[in-house]
CSV table of C-alpha atoms in Angstrom, one decimal:
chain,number,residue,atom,x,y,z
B,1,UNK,CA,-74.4,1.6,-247.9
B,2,UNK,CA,-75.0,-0.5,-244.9
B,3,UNK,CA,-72.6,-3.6,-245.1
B,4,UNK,CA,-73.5,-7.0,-243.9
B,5,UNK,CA,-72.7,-7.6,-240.1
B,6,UNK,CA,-73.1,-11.1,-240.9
B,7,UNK,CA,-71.9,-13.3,-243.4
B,8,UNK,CA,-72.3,-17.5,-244.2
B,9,UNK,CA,-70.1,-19.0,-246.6
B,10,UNK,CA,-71.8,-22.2,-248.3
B,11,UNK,CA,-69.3,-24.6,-250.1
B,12,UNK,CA,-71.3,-27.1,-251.5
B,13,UNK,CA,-69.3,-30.2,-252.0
B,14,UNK,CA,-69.2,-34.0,-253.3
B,15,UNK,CA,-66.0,-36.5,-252.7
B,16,UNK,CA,-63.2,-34.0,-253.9
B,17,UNK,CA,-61.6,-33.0,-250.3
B,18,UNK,CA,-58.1,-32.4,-252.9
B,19,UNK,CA,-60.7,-29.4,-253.9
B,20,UNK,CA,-62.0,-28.3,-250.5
B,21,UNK,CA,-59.0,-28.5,-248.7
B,22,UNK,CA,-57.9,-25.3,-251.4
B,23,UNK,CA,-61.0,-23.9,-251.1
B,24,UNK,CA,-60.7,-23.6,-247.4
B,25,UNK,CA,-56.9,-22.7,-247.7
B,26,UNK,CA,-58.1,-19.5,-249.4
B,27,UNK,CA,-61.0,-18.5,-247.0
B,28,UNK,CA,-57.8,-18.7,-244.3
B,29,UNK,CA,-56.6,-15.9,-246.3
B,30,UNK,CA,-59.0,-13.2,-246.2
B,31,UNK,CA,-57.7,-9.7,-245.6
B,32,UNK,CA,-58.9,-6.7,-244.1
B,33,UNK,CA,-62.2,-7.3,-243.4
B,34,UNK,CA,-64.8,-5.5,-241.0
B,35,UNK,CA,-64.0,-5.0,-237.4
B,36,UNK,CA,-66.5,-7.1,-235.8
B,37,UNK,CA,-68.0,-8.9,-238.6
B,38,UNK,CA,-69.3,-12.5,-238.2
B,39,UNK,CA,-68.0,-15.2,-240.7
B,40,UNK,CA,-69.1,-18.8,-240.6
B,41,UNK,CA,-68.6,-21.4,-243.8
B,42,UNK,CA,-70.9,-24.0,-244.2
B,43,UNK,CA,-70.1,-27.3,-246.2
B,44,UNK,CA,-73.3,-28.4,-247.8
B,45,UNK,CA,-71.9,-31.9,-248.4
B,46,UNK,CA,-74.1,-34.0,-251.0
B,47,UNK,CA,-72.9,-37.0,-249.6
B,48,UNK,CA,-69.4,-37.4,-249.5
B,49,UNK,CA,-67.7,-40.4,-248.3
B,50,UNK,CA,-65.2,-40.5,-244.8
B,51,UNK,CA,-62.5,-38.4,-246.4
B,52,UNK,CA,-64.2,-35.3,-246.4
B,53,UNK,CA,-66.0,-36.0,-243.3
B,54,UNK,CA,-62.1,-36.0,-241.6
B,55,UNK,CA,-60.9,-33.1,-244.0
B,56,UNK,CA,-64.2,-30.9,-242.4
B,57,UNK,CA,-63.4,-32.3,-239.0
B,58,UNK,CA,-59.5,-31.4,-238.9
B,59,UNK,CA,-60.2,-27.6,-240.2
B,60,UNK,CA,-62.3,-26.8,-238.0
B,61,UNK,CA,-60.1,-26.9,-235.2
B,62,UNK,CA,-57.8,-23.9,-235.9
B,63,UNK,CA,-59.6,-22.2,-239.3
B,64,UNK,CA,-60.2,-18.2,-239.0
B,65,UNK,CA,-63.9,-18.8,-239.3
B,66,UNK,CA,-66.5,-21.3,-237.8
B,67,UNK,CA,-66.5,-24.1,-240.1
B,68,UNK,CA,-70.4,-26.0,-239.4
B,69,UNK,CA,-71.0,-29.6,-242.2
B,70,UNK,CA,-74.3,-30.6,-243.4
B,71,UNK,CA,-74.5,-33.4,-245.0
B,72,UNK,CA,-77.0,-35.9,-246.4
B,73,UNK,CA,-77.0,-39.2,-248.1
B,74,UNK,CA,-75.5,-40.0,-251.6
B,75,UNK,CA,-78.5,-40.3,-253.7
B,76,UNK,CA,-77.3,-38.5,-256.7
B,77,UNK,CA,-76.9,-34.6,-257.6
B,78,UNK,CA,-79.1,-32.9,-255.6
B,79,UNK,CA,-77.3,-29.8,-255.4
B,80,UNK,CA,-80.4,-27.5,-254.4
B,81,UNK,CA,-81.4,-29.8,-251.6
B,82,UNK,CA,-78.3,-29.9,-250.0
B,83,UNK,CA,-78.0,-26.1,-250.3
B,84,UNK,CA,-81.0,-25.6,-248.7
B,85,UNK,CA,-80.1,-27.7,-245.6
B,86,UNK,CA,-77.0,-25.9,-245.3
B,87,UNK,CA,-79.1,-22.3,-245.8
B,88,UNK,CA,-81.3,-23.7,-243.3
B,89,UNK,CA,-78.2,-24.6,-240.7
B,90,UNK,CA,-76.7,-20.6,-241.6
B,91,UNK,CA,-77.0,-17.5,-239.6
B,92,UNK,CA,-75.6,-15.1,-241.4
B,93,UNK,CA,-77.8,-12.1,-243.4
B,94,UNK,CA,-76.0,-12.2,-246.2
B,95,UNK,CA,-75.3,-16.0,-248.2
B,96,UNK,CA,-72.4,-16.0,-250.3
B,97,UNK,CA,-72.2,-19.6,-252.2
B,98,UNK,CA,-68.6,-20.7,-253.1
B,99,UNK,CA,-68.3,-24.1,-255.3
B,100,UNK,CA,-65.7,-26.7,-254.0
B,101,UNK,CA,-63.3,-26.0,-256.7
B,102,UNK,CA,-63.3,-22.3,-256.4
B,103,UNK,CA,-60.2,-20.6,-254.5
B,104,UNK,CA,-61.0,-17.1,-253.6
B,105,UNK,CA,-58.2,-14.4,-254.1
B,106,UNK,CA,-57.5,-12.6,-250.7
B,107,UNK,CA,-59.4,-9.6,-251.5
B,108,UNK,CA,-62.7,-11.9,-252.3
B,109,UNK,CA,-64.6,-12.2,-249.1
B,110,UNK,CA,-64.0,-7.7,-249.3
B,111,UNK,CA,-65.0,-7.1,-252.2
B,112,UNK,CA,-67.9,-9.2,-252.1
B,113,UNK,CA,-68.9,-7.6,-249.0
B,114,UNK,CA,-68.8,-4.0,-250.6
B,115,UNK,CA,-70.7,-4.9,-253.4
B,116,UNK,CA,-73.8,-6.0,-250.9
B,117,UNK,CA,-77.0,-3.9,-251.3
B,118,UNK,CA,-80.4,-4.2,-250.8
B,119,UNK,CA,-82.5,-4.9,-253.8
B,120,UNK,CA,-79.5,-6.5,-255.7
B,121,UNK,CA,-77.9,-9.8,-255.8
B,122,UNK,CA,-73.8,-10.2,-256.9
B,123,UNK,CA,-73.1,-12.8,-260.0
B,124,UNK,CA,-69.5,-13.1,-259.5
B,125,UNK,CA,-67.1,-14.7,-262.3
B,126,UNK,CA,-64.5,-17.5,-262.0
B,127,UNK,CA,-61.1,-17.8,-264.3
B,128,UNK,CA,-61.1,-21.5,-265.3
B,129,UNK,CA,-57.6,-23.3,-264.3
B,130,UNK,CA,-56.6,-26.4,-267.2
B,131,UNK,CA,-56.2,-30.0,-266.2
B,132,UNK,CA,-52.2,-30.1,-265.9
B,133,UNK,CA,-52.8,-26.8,-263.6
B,134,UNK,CA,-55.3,-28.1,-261.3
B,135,UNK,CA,-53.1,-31.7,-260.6
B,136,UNK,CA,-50.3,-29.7,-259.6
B,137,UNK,CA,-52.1,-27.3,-257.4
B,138,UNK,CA,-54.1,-30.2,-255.5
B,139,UNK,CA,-51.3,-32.2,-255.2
B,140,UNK,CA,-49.7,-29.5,-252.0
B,141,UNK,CA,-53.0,-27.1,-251.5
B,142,UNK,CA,-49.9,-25.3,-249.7
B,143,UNK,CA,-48.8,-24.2,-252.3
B,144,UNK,CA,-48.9,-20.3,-252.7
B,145,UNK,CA,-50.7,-20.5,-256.4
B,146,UNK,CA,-53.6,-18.7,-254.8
B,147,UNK,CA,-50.8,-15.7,-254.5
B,148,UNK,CA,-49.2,-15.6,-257.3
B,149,UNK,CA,-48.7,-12.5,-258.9
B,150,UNK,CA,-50.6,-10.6,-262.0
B,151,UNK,CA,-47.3,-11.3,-263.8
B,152,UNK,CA,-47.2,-15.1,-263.1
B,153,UNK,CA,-51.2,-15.3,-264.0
B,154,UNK,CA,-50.2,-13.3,-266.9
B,155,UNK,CA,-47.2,-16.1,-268.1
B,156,UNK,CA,-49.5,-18.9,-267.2
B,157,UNK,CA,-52.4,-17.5,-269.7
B,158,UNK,CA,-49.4,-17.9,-272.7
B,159,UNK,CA,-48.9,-21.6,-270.8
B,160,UNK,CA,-52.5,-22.6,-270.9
B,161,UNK,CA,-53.2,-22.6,-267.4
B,162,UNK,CA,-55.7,-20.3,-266.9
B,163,UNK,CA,-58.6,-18.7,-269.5
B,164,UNK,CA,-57.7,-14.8,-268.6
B,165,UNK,CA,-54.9,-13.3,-268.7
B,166,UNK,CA,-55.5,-10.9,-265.9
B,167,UNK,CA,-57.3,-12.8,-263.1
B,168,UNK,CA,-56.2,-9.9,-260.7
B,169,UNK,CA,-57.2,-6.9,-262.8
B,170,UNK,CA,-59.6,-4.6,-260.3
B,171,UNK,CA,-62.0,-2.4,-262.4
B,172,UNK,CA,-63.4,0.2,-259.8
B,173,UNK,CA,-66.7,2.2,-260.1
B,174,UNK,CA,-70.3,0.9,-259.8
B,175,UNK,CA,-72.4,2.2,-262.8
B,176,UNK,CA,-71.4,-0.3,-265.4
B,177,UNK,CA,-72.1,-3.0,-262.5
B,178,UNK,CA,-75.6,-2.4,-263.2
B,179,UNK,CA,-75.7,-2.7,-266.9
B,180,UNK,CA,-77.3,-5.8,-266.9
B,181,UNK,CA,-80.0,-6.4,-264.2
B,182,UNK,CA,-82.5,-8.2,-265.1
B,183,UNK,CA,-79.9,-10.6,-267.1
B,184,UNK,CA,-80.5,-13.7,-265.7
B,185,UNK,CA,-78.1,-15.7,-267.5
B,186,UNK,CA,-75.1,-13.9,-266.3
B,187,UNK,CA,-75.5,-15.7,-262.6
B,188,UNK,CA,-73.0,-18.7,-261.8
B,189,UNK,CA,-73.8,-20.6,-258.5
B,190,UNK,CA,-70.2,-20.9,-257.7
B,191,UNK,CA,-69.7,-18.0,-256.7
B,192,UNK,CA,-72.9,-15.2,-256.2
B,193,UNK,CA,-74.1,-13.4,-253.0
B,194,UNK,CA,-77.2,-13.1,-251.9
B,195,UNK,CA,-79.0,-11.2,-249.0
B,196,UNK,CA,-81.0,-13.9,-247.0
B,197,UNK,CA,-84.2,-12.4,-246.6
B,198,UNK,CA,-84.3,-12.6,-250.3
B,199,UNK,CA,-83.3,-16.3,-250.3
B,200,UNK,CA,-86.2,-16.6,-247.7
B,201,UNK,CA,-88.8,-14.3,-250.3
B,202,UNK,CA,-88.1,-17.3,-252.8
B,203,UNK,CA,-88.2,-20.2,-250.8
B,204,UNK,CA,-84.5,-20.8,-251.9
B,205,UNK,CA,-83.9,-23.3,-253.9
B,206,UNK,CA,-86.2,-26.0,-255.9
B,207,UNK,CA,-85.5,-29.5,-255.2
B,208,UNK,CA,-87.5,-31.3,-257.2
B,209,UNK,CA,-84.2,-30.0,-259.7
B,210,UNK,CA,-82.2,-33.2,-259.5
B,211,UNK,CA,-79.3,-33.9,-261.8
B,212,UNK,CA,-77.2,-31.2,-263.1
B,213,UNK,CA,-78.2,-28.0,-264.9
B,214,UNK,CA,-80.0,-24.8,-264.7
B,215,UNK,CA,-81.2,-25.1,-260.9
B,216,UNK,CA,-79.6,-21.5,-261.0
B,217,UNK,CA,-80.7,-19.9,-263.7
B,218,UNK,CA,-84.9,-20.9,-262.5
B,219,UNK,CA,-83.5,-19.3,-258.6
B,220,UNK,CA,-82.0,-16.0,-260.3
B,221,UNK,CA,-85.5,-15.9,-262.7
B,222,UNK,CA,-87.4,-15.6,-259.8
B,223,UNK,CA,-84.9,-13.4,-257.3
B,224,UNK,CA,-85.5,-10.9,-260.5
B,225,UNK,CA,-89.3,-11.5,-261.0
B,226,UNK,CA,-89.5,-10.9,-256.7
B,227,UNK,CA,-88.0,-7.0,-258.0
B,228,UNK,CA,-84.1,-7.8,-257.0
B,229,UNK,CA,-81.6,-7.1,-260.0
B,230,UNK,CA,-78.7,-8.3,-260.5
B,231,UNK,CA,-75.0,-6.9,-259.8
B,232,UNK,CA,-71.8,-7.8,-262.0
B,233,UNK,CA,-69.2,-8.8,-259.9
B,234,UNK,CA,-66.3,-9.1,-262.8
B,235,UNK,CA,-63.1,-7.3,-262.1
B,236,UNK,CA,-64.0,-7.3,-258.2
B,237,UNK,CA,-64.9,-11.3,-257.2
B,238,UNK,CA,-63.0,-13.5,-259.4
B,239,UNK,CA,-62.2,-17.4,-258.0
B,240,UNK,CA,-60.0,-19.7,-259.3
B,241,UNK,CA,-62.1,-22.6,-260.7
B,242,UNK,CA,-60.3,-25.9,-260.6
B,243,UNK,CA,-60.5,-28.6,-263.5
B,244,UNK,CA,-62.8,-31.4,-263.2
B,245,UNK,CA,-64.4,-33.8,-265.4
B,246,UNK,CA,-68.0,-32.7,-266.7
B,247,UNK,CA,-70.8,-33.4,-264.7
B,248,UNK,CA,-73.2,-36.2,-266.1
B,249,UNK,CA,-75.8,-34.0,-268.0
B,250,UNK,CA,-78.6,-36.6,-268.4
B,251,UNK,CA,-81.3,-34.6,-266.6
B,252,UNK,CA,-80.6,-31.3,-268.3
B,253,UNK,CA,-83.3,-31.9,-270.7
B,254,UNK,CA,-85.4,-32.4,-267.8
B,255,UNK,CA,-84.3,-29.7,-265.8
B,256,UNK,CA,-84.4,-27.1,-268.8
B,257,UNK,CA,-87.9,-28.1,-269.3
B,258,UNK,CA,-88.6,-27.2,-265.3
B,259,UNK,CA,-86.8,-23.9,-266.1
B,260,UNK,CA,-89.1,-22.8,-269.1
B,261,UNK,CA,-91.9,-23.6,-266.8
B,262,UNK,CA,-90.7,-21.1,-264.3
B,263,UNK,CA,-90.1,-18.5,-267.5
B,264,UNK,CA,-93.2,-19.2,-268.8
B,265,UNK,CA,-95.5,-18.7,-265.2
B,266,UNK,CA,-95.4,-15.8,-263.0
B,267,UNK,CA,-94.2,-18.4,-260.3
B,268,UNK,CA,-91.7,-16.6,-257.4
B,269,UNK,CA,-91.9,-19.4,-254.5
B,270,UNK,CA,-91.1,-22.6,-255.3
B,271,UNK,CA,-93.5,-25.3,-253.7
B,272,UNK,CA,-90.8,-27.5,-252.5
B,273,UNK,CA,-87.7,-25.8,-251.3
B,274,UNK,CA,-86.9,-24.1,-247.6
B,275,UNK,CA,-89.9,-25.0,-246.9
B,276,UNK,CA,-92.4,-27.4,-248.1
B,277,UNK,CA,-95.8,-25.8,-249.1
């Protein structure tokens, strides 16, 4: 298996720099990675105010990897626009996308890697942190909770701070990765890898999806109708997924309606997206 020699982080973001600057913080502590291999992390920022603007600024003066920001104005959620801009502003061959509010263990950017292969696409998993959790941690993103131990994760489950007991558990093999690959539901944009030539096949992703909800179920319907399938990345590519108040959900109906449309065609390329066609 060939591994990328190339990778792009994007972290889209929206006025939570208290959840970037831990998101960042765990990207420093990547370990082991290739000899040679490229990293950049691109903040596809959907129009956050001067704070994160300063945040992006300040960590990119002595971060591991080349930190690049693309931004746009605040017009409301337009998650899949501003991920195309930052897709468009990446060099790497392979994308991995990495929400805000998820901290990578430091065994994530690894593991990812060595689960890349052609014709597939990796739907990683997240263990949801609690409210009382998530103040705590933002409040000193120094704080070493990104290292705590299987034992400590394993206390705080009993606590309530975290949905799974064993955030750290490492589940080696490949076959029963590809149990499920044409299961479209399984994909969460927080955290999924993608190679970019396939991001390119699709068009990436559809803006005319504004608001929040299932922009990433219609991309993963047609990465698997282009002939990818999909890898499970449980037990391998875990983040830790910060609190935060739900996202207004007033378009869903709308954008559900988009996705059945996509189920419902034979549709791979979206008309607007990378590119405009």
């Amino acid at each position: 298996m060939n591994l990328p020699k190339s990778v792009s982080i994007i972290t889209p973001t929206f006025n939570r720099p208290e959840a970037l600057v831990c998101n960042l913080m765990g990207l420093r502590r990547q370990m082991d990675l290739p000899v040679g291999l490229k990293v950049e992390i691109v903040v596809a920022d959907d129009g956050s105010g001067e704070p994160t603007r300063q945040l992006v600024e300040a960590q990119k003066t002595d971060h591991p990897f080349e930190i690049k920001h693309a931004w746009h104005e605040d017009k409301g959620f337009r998650l899949a626009k501003i991920r195309n801009a930052a897709l468009r502003m990446s060099e790497g061959e392979y994308i991995i996308f990495l929400d805000e509010d998820c901290v990578p263990s430091k065994d994530w950017l690894k593991n990812h890697l060595a689960l890349a292969e052609k014709g597939w696409f990796v739907a990683g998993n997240r263990i949801l942190l609690n409210q009382e959790f998530t103040k705590m941690a933002t409040s000193d993103p120094k704080r070493p909770f990104m290292d705590y131990s299987s034992w400590d994760w394993f206390l705080n489950y009993f606590k309530g701070y975290n949905n799974r007991p064993f955030p750290h558990l490492r589940i080696p093999g490949s076959w029963w990765r590809r149990l499920r690959p044409q299961k479209w539901q399984v994909l969460k944009g927080c955290n999924m890898g993608i190679w970019r030539e396939d991001l390119l096949a699709v068009n990436g992703f559809a803006e005319d999806m504004e608001g929040w909800g299932h922009e990433d179920a219609h991309f993963a319907v047609r990465l698997i109708r282009l002939g990818r399938r999909l890898k499970d990345g449980r037990f391998s590519v875990p983040v830790l997924h910060l609190w935060h108040k739900q996202n207004d959900r007033s378009k869903e109906e709308e954008n559900r309606k988009k996705l059945q449309a996509i189920l419902d065609s034979d549709e791979i390329r979206v008309k607007a997206g990378l590119v405009y066609e």
